[in-house]
């Protein structure tokens, strides 16, 4: 028989779906679940979700069912800010942002002009992400075009929805890690035209942050985004007090840090700013008005000692800002999005409020997808969306098993996972309907 080949697969387990926004609605009402649920996928898209007993009858003959009964089936986690070349310097001791960049990060990033090296590092990074249920990410590469090709090539092997870009830096970095306003523009443009929209790849224009770019480079960056508004953009802002002062010295004519990016046309839908801990009211209003997002990087903010991001303040205001959750490895100290949620919870506690578990899981999935303006495709389990899933074993350690025996409410069970769980809790990860990680193998 002629016609297109149908690849129908299904996942059976405790399926969770976000049906609302837990920062606007009652958090518990923003989640629906099917304790014996089924998600049916066909050629990488979700075609049905609901009770297994009902849906199983609709499966065509020969459809493969992956049985994860007793485990949670979540949307794959979306890490909206991470540096893959920094995997090798995760857990580097004793420095805050600027010293940490100079001592550990720049020497590591200098190696990524070597394509083979970059390929191997990209593979290690992706395996770590998959082992932690991360199915999409917005990734910083290095100034070398090779580092970008390597990452996109490796991600394409799994048809992963990945956003990535060549870091642009033309000052305040070692000579072997500097481009120029012109070469940064030219190389970024070529990479964008090569990769954006190829399979599930997205190009993100990536000036590292204001201190490592001249005004000329930021000007060229704005021009490139104007020519290619379909691309994303990522950079850092307001992470560390010393950095803030430095930006004030380098860009005295601008009212504040975000004002620099405003001036050069780097704010808007699809622009994701890492950190944003010390934003003033003018900057927050600007992010709201322009649809610019923040990547909240909790383990990085505690590990490098940057400060406490006010996640509630960015939502509970008349001018809310899109916020997603991110590992920010290697500043971040973990690839686990569960650990990242735990640290987000702890950071909120230190500011006098408790992040609700549904809010935490939302930030790691829908929230991050929204920062990238990809929430119609990733970050949730709904018909028509892409088939990326994280399967969580709710009984992954002796302590978790013990603690879980003292509760039977879903919300508490989810909270226990994000506080006590880590990579050991990830039973399997699916991208584009296919298993890319399984704990049992
Ligand atoms: N600011 C500029 N570059 C970086 C980086 O690589 N990591 C973090 N955490 N902050 C930055
Ligand atoms: Zn970063």
Short mmCIF file of C-alpha atoms and ligand atoms in Angstrom, two decimals:
data_model
loop_
_atom_site.label_atom_id
_atom_site.label_comp_id
_atom_site.label_asym_id
_atom_site.label_seq_id
_atom_site.Cartn_x
_atom_site.Cartn_y
_atom_site.Cartn_z
CA UNK A 1 0.00 0.00 0.00
CA UNK A 2 1.30 3.43 -0.89
CA UNK A 3 1.12 6.54 1.31
CA UNK A 4 2.99 8.14 4.18
CA UNK A 5 4.39 5.87 6.87
CA UNK A 6 2.59 6.25 10.18
CA UNK A 7 4.73 5.88 13.30
CA UNK A 8 2.28 5.69 16.17
CA UNK A 9 3.65 5.26 19.68
CA UNK A 10 2.09 5.82 23.06
CA UNK A 11 3.27 6.40 26.63
CA UNK A 12 1.20 5.02 29.49
CA UNK A 13 1.57 6.40 33.02
CA UNK A 14 0.45 9.19 35.35
CA UNK A 15 0.09 11.98 32.80
CA UNK A 16 0.23 15.64 33.83
CA UNK A 17 -0.95 18.58 31.76
CA UNK A 18 -0.99 22.30 32.46
CA UNK A 19 -4.45 23.70 31.77
CA UNK A 20 -3.89 27.19 33.19
CA UNK A 21 -1.32 29.61 34.56
CA UNK A 22 -0.51 28.84 38.22
CA UNK A 23 0.67 32.43 38.71
CA UNK A 24 -2.79 33.77 37.71
CA UNK A 25 -5.10 30.93 38.72
CA UNK A 26 -5.22 28.90 41.89
CA UNK A 27 -2.01 26.83 41.36
CA UNK A 28 -3.72 23.48 41.92
CA UNK A 29 -6.36 24.34 39.31
CA UNK A 30 -3.67 24.91 36.67
CA UNK A 31 -2.86 21.19 36.49
CA UNK A 32 -4.90 18.21 35.30
CA UNK A 33 -3.79 14.62 35.61
CA UNK A 34 -4.73 11.14 34.46
CA UNK A 35 -3.37 8.62 36.97
CA UNK A 36 -3.65 5.85 34.38
CA UNK A 37 -3.21 8.03 31.33
CA UNK A 38 -2.10 7.61 27.77
CA UNK A 39 -0.35 10.01 25.42
CA UNK A 40 -0.51 8.98 21.79
CA UNK A 41 2.03 10.39 19.36
CA UNK A 42 2.30 10.12 15.63
CA UNK A 43 5.37 11.21 13.69
CA UNK A 44 6.62 13.34 16.58
CA UNK A 45 3.34 15.10 17.40
CA UNK A 46 0.84 14.44 20.18
CA UNK A 47 -2.44 13.21 18.71
CA UNK A 48 -4.36 12.26 21.86
CA UNK A 49 -4.09 12.49 25.64
CA UNK A 50 -6.49 11.13 28.24
CA UNK A 51 -7.53 8.03 30.15
CA UNK A 52 -5.66 4.93 29.05
CA UNK A 53 -8.73 2.70 29.39
CA UNK A 54 -10.55 4.74 26.75
CA UNK A 55 -7.74 5.74 24.43
CA UNK A 56 -6.01 2.41 24.20
CA UNK A 57 -8.84 1.13 22.01
CA UNK A 58 -8.08 3.76 19.41
CA UNK A 59 -4.48 2.64 18.84
CA UNK A 60 -3.83 1.18 15.41
CA UNK A 61 -2.49 -2.33 15.16
CA UNK A 62 1.24 -2.47 15.67
CA UNK A 63 1.46 0.74 17.70
CA UNK A 64 4.18 0.56 20.35
CA UNK A 65 3.10 1.35 23.92
CA UNK A 66 5.82 2.33 26.39
CA UNK A 67 4.48 1.33 29.77
CA UNK A 68 5.48 3.78 32.53
CA UNK A 69 2.60 2.90 34.85
CA UNK A 70 3.14 4.35 38.32
CA UNK A 71 5.49 7.03 36.98
CA UNK A 72 4.78 10.66 36.13
CA UNK A 73 4.75 11.64 32.47
CA UNK A 74 5.59 15.32 32.22
CA UNK A 75 6.33 17.63 29.33
CA UNK A 76 10.07 17.52 28.70
CA UNK A 77 11.90 20.20 30.65
CA UNK A 78 12.96 23.34 28.80
CA UNK A 79 16.27 24.84 29.98
CA UNK A 80 16.03 28.39 28.70
CA UNK A 81 19.64 29.44 29.44
CA UNK A 82 22.71 27.20 29.45
CA UNK A 83 26.33 27.31 28.22
CA UNK A 84 27.28 23.91 26.78
CA UNK A 85 31.04 24.67 26.58
CA UNK A 86 31.05 25.29 30.33
CA UNK A 87 30.09 21.71 31.20
CA UNK A 88 33.77 21.07 31.91
CA UNK A 89 34.00 23.91 34.47
CA UNK A 90 30.83 23.17 36.43
CA UNK A 91 31.71 23.19 40.14
CA UNK A 92 34.68 25.58 39.94
CA UNK A 93 35.66 26.96 43.31
CA UNK A 94 35.78 30.31 44.95
CA UNK A 95 34.92 33.15 42.57
CA UNK A 96 32.07 35.49 41.76
CA UNK A 97 30.95 36.44 38.28
CA UNK A 98 33.75 38.49 36.67
CA UNK A 99 36.61 36.57 38.31
CA UNK A 100 34.80 33.29 37.60
CA UNK A 101 34.54 34.20 33.89
CA UNK A 102 38.20 35.15 33.65
CA UNK A 103 39.57 32.26 35.70
CA UNK A 104 37.50 29.31 34.55
CA UNK A 105 35.10 30.11 31.75
CA UNK A 106 37.21 31.89 29.18
CA UNK A 107 40.05 29.31 29.22
CA UNK A 108 37.47 26.54 28.71
CA UNK A 109 35.67 28.37 25.91
CA UNK A 110 38.97 29.01 24.09
CA UNK A 111 39.15 25.31 23.14
CA UNK A 112 35.99 25.30 21.04
CA UNK A 113 37.57 26.38 17.76
CA UNK A 114 38.46 22.69 17.38
CA UNK A 115 35.48 21.00 15.74
CA UNK A 116 36.20 17.53 17.13
CA UNK A 117 36.58 18.89 20.64
CA UNK A 118 33.36 20.85 20.29
CA UNK A 119 31.51 17.80 18.93
CA UNK A 120 32.56 15.64 21.87
CA UNK A 121 31.63 18.38 24.34
CA UNK A 122 28.25 18.88 22.67
CA UNK A 123 27.58 15.18 22.96
CA UNK A 124 28.48 15.13 26.67
CA UNK A 125 26.26 18.16 27.23
CA UNK A 126 23.28 16.61 25.41
CA UNK A 127 23.63 13.30 27.26
CA UNK A 128 23.61 15.17 30.58
CA UNK A 129 20.53 17.11 29.51
CA UNK A 130 18.66 13.99 28.40
CA UNK A 131 19.57 12.17 31.62
CA UNK A 132 17.85 15.03 33.43
CA UNK A 133 14.68 15.11 31.34
CA UNK A 134 15.67 18.24 29.43
CA UNK A 135 14.32 18.06 25.89
CA UNK A 136 14.79 21.66 24.74
CA UNK A 137 17.28 24.35 25.61
CA UNK A 138 18.50 27.78 24.69
CA UNK A 139 22.23 27.34 24.45
CA UNK A 140 25.22 29.68 24.40
CA UNK A 141 28.07 28.33 22.28
CA UNK A 142 31.43 30.18 22.08
CA UNK A 143 32.72 32.81 19.66
CA UNK A 144 33.79 30.00 17.30
CA UNK A 145 31.35 29.10 14.48
CA UNK A 146 32.60 25.50 14.88
CA UNK A 147 31.08 25.40 18.36
CA UNK A 148 27.68 26.28 16.88
CA UNK A 149 27.86 23.78 14.04
CA UNK A 150 28.89 21.06 16.51
CA UNK A 151 25.94 21.67 18.81
CA UNK A 152 23.33 21.94 16.07
CA UNK A 153 24.69 18.83 14.33
CA UNK A 154 24.55 16.76 17.52
CA UNK A 155 21.08 18.06 18.43
CA UNK A 156 19.82 17.33 14.91
CA UNK A 157 20.66 13.64 15.39
CA UNK A 158 17.80 13.60 17.92
CA UNK A 159 15.61 16.13 16.13
CA UNK A 160 15.73 18.22 19.29
CA UNK A 161 14.12 21.64 19.43
CA UNK A 162 17.23 23.54 20.39
CA UNK A 163 17.96 27.25 20.22
CA UNK A 164 21.62 28.25 20.08
CA UNK A 165 23.96 30.92 18.90
CA UNK A 166 27.54 32.04 18.47
CA UNK A 167 28.66 34.20 21.39
CA UNK A 168 29.73 37.66 20.26
CA UNK A 169 32.46 39.48 22.23
CA UNK A 170 34.70 42.22 20.89
CA UNK A 171 36.20 43.62 24.10
CA UNK A 172 37.02 42.75 27.72
CA UNK A 173 37.82 39.16 26.84
CA UNK A 174 41.12 37.42 25.97
CA UNK A 175 42.35 38.10 22.43
CA UNK A 176 41.70 34.50 21.34
CA UNK A 177 38.05 34.91 22.35
CA UNK A 178 37.31 38.18 20.62
CA UNK A 179 35.59 38.77 17.31
CA UNK A 180 34.89 42.19 15.85
CA UNK A 181 31.65 44.04 15.26
CA UNK A 182 31.90 43.07 11.59
CA UNK A 183 33.06 39.44 11.93
CA UNK A 184 30.60 38.79 14.76
CA UNK A 185 27.80 40.07 12.56
CA UNK A 186 28.97 38.16 9.46
CA UNK A 187 29.50 34.85 11.24
CA UNK A 188 26.23 35.09 13.17
CA UNK A 189 24.32 35.92 10.00
CA UNK A 190 25.83 32.96 8.14
CA UNK A 191 25.06 30.58 11.01
CA UNK A 192 21.55 31.95 11.35
CA UNK A 193 20.87 31.44 7.67
CA UNK A 194 22.39 27.96 7.83
CA UNK A 195 20.55 26.67 10.91
CA UNK A 196 17.40 28.62 11.76
CA UNK A 197 14.35 26.53 10.86
CA UNK A 198 16.43 23.53 9.80
CA UNK A 199 14.48 20.65 11.36
CA UNK A 200 13.61 21.90 14.81
CA UNK A 201 16.66 24.18 15.18
CA UNK A 202 16.27 27.83 16.12
CA UNK A 203 19.02 30.40 15.91
CA UNK A 204 19.47 32.75 18.84
CA UNK A 205 21.60 35.85 18.23
CA UNK A 206 23.96 35.84 21.21
CA UNK A 207 25.91 38.92 22.34
CA UNK A 208 27.38 37.65 25.63
CA UNK A 209 26.54 40.77 27.68
CA UNK A 210 27.02 44.53 27.46
CA UNK A 211 30.53 44.60 29.05
CA UNK A 212 32.06 42.32 26.40
CA UNK A 213 30.61 44.17 23.42
CA UNK A 214 31.45 47.61 22.08
CA UNK A 215 28.57 49.89 21.16
CA UNK A 216 29.48 49.10 17.52
CA UNK A 217 28.96 45.39 18.13
CA UNK A 218 25.62 45.92 19.85
CA UNK A 219 24.61 48.18 16.95
CA UNK A 220 25.46 45.41 14.47
CA UNK A 221 23.60 42.90 16.65
CA UNK A 222 20.46 45.04 16.58
CA UNK A 223 20.77 45.39 12.81
CA UNK A 224 21.04 41.61 12.39
CA UNK A 225 17.93 41.00 14.51
CA UNK A 226 16.06 43.61 12.50
CA UNK A 227 16.98 41.79 9.30
CA UNK A 228 16.04 38.43 10.86
CA UNK A 229 13.20 39.04 13.32
CA UNK A 230 12.27 35.35 13.08
CA UNK A 231 15.41 34.50 15.08
CA UNK A 232 15.68 34.64 18.87
CA UNK A 233 18.14 36.71 20.87
CA UNK A 234 19.83 35.96 24.20
CA UNK A 235 22.16 37.81 26.53
CA UNK A 236 22.75 38.47 30.23
CA UNK A 237 21.64 41.34 32.43
CA UNK A 238 21.77 42.51 36.04
CA UNK A 239 23.28 39.39 37.55
CA UNK A 240 25.90 40.80 39.88
CA UNK A 241 26.46 44.17 41.59
CA UNK A 242 30.04 44.58 40.29
CA UNK A 243 28.77 43.89 36.76
CA UNK A 244 26.08 46.55 37.18
CA UNK A 245 28.65 49.16 38.19
CA UNK A 246 30.86 48.19 35.27
CA UNK A 247 28.02 48.61 32.79
CA UNK A 248 27.38 52.05 34.28
CA UNK A 249 31.03 52.98 33.59
CA UNK A 250 31.10 51.50 30.08
CA UNK A 251 27.74 52.93 29.00
CA UNK A 252 27.33 56.16 31.02
CA UNK A 253 24.93 57.69 28.51
CA UNK A 254 22.23 55.07 29.16
CA UNK A 255 19.81 55.24 32.11
CA UNK A 256 20.38 51.63 33.24
CA UNK A 257 21.54 48.17 32.11
CA UNK A 258 18.37 47.22 30.21
CA UNK A 259 18.46 50.71 28.72
CA UNK A 260 21.63 49.70 26.86
CA UNK A 261 19.82 46.81 25.21
CA UNK A 262 16.79 49.05 24.57
CA UNK A 263 18.97 51.57 22.77
CA UNK A 264 20.43 48.97 20.41
CA UNK A 265 17.10 47.28 19.62
CA UNK A 266 17.80 44.08 21.57
CA UNK A 267 14.50 43.93 23.45
CA UNK A 268 11.35 42.28 22.12
CA UNK A 269 9.51 39.01 21.71
CA UNK A 270 12.07 36.20 21.59
CA UNK A 271 14.74 38.13 23.49
CA UNK A 272 15.71 36.20 26.65
CA UNK A 273 17.80 37.98 29.26
CA UNK A 274 19.62 35.79 31.77
CA UNK A 275 19.24 36.58 35.50
CA UNK A 276 17.69 40.07 35.87
CA UNK A 277 18.19 40.08 39.63
CA UNK A 278 18.72 43.81 40.16
CA UNK A 279 16.24 45.35 37.71
CA UNK A 280 14.73 48.72 38.56
CA UNK A 281 11.07 49.57 37.95
CA UNK A 282 11.81 51.25 34.62
CA UNK A 283 13.62 48.17 33.36
CA UNK A 284 10.84 45.84 34.50
CA UNK A 285 8.22 47.98 32.76
CA UNK A 286 10.32 47.90 29.60
CA UNK A 287 10.57 44.10 29.64
CA UNK A 288 6.81 43.86 30.11
CA UNK A 289 6.03 46.32 27.30
CA UNK A 290 8.42 44.75 24.81
CA UNK A 291 7.60 41.09 25.61
CA UNK A 292 11.22 40.44 26.61
CA UNK A 293 11.74 37.45 28.91
CA UNK A 294 13.90 36.55 31.88
CA UNK A 295 15.73 33.26 32.39
CA UNK A 296 15.76 32.58 36.13
CA UNK A 297 18.94 30.65 36.96
CA UNK A 298 18.64 29.68 40.64
CA UNK A 299 21.60 27.33 41.15
CA UNK A 300 23.87 29.75 39.33
CA UNK A 301 22.67 32.68 41.43
CA UNK A 302 23.43 30.86 44.67
CA UNK A 303 26.58 29.10 43.47
CA UNK A 304 28.33 32.21 42.07
CA UNK A 305 26.82 34.24 44.90
CA UNK A 306 24.98 36.67 42.61
CA UNK A 307 21.78 37.29 44.55
CA UNK A 308 18.11 36.41 44.87
CA UNK A 309 15.77 36.77 41.90
CA UNK A 310 12.22 37.73 42.86
CA UNK A 311 10.17 35.32 40.78
CA UNK A 312 6.91 36.25 42.46
CA UNK A 313 7.50 39.95 41.91
CA UNK A 314 7.84 39.38 38.18
CA UNK A 315 4.39 37.75 38.04
CA UNK A 316 2.30 39.39 40.78
CA UNK A 317 2.32 42.88 39.32
CA UNK A 318 0.21 44.78 36.83
CA UNK A 319 3.16 44.47 34.44
CA UNK A 320 4.09 40.77 34.48
CA UNK A 321 7.23 39.49 32.75
CA UNK A 322 7.68 36.10 31.10
CA UNK A 323 10.02 33.98 33.23
CA UNK A 324 11.49 30.56 32.56
CA UNK A 325 13.78 28.30 34.53
CA UNK A 326 17.35 27.58 33.54
CA UNK A 327 20.39 25.61 34.71
CA UNK A 328 22.97 28.17 33.48
CA UNK A 329 25.62 25.45 33.60
CA UNK A 330 28.59 25.98 34.24
CA UNK A 331 27.70 28.94 36.54
CA UNK A 332 24.80 26.75 37.56
CA UNK A 333 25.80 23.80 39.70
CA UNK A 334 23.41 21.17 38.38
CA UNK A 335 21.87 19.80 35.17
CA UNK A 336 18.87 18.63 37.18
CA UNK A 337 15.77 20.70 36.61
CA UNK A 338 14.38 19.17 39.82
CA UNK A 339 17.36 20.54 41.75
CA UNK A 340 16.92 23.83 39.88
CA UNK A 341 13.28 23.94 41.06
CA UNK A 342 14.39 23.19 44.60
CA UNK A 343 16.82 26.09 44.56
CA UNK A 344 14.12 28.36 43.09
CA UNK A 345 11.95 27.33 46.03
CA UNK A 346 14.76 28.07 48.50
CA UNK A 347 15.45 31.46 46.90
CA UNK A 348 11.77 32.34 47.28
CA UNK A 349 11.81 31.15 50.90
CA UNK A 350 14.75 33.47 51.60
CA UNK A 351 12.57 36.33 50.35
CA UNK A 352 9.64 35.34 52.57
CA UNK A 353 7.36 33.42 50.23
CA UNK A 354 6.88 29.83 49.10
CA UNK A 355 6.96 28.95 45.42
CA UNK A 356 4.09 26.52 44.84
CA UNK A 357 5.18 23.20 43.32
CA UNK A 358 2.84 23.65 40.34
CA UNK A 359 4.42 27.07 39.77
CA UNK A 360 7.89 25.49 39.87
CA UNK A 361 7.06 22.74 37.36
CA UNK A 362 5.29 25.33 35.18
CA UNK A 363 8.41 27.54 35.13
CA UNK A 364 10.52 24.55 34.03
CA UNK A 365 8.16 23.67 31.16
CA UNK A 366 5.51 26.11 29.93
CA UNK A 367 7.26 29.13 31.46
CA UNK A 368 10.54 28.41 29.70
CA UNK A 369 8.73 27.62 26.44
CA UNK A 370 6.98 30.99 26.70
CA UNK A 371 10.29 32.83 27.09
CA UNK A 372 11.25 31.43 23.68
CA UNK A 373 7.76 32.04 22.24
CA UNK A 374 7.57 28.31 21.51
CA UNK A 375 4.75 27.45 23.91
CA UNK A 376 2.48 26.42 21.05
CA UNK A 377 4.99 23.62 20.31
CA UNK A 378 6.82 22.60 23.49
CA UNK A 379 6.45 22.66 27.28
CA UNK A 380 3.06 20.96 27.62
CA UNK A 381 1.26 17.74 26.77
CA UNK A 382 -1.54 18.78 24.47
CA UNK A 383 -2.85 17.57 21.14
CA UNK A 384 -0.88 19.14 18.30
CA UNK A 385 2.23 19.83 20.38
CA UNK A 386 5.60 18.19 19.87
CA UNK A 387 6.19 14.81 21.48
CA UNK A 388 8.88 15.63 24.08
CA UNK A 389 8.48 14.05 27.53
CA UNK A 390 10.23 13.51 30.84
CA UNK A 391 9.23 10.42 32.81
CA UNK A 392 9.75 10.68 36.55
CA UNK A 393 10.11 7.68 38.83
CA UNK A 394 8.45 8.92 42.03
CA UNK A 395 10.24 6.28 44.16
CA UNK A 396 13.83 6.73 43.00
CA UNK A 397 15.67 6.64 46.35
CA UNK A 398 15.14 5.04 49.74
CA UNK A 399 14.49 8.42 51.36
CA UNK A 400 11.99 9.44 48.68
CA UNK A 401 10.21 6.07 49.03
CA UNK A 402 10.01 6.59 52.79
CA UNK A 403 8.75 10.17 52.47
CA UNK A 404 6.25 9.27 49.74
CA UNK A 405 4.68 6.64 52.00
CA UNK A 406 3.49 9.51 54.22
CA UNK A 407 1.47 11.33 51.58
CA UNK A 408 -1.10 10.59 48.95
CA UNK A 409 -1.81 13.99 47.46
CA UNK A 410 -0.47 14.73 43.99
CA UNK A 411 0.78 18.21 44.88
CA UNK A 412 2.80 16.92 47.83
CA UNK A 413 4.17 14.09 45.73
CA UNK A 414 5.35 16.58 43.12
CA UNK A 415 6.87 18.78 45.81
CA UNK A 416 8.79 15.84 47.28
CA UNK A 417 10.23 15.07 43.83
CA UNK A 418 11.51 18.60 43.32
CA UNK A 419 13.02 18.82 46.81
CA UNK A 420 14.54 15.35 47.11
CA UNK A 421 14.77 14.22 43.48
CA UNK A 422 17.62 14.61 40.99
CA UNK A 423 18.86 12.72 37.95
CA UNK A 424 18.07 9.45 39.71
CA UNK A 425 14.37 10.34 39.41
CA UNK A 426 14.45 10.52 35.62
CA UNK A 427 13.25 7.17 34.34
CA UNK A 428 13.17 8.09 30.65
CA UNK A 429 13.30 11.02 28.25
CA UNK A 430 11.58 11.22 24.88
CA UNK A 431 12.29 13.67 22.09
CA UNK A 432 10.21 13.80 18.94
CA UNK A 433 8.38 10.71 20.15
CA UNK A 434 11.56 8.66 20.52
CA UNK A 435 13.36 7.53 23.64
CA UNK A 436 16.70 9.36 23.98
CA UNK A 437 17.39 8.26 27.54
CA UNK A 438 16.24 5.33 29.62
CA UNK A 439 17.47 4.65 33.12
CA UNK A 440 17.03 0.93 32.64
CA UNK A 441 19.48 0.74 29.73
N1 LIG B 1 27.57 36.87 32.19
C1 LIG B 1 28.29 36.92 31.07
N2 LIG B 1 28.71 35.69 30.69
C2 LIG B 1 28.26 34.84 31.61
C3 LIG B 1 28.37 33.43 31.77
O1 LIG B 1 28.99 32.72 30.98
N3 LIG B 1 27.74 32.90 32.86
C4 LIG B 1 27.03 33.67 33.73
N4 LIG B 1 26.44 33.08 34.77
N5 LIG B 1 26.93 34.98 33.60
C5 LIG B 1 27.53 35.57 32.55
ZN1 LIG B 2 24.67 32.45 31.45
#
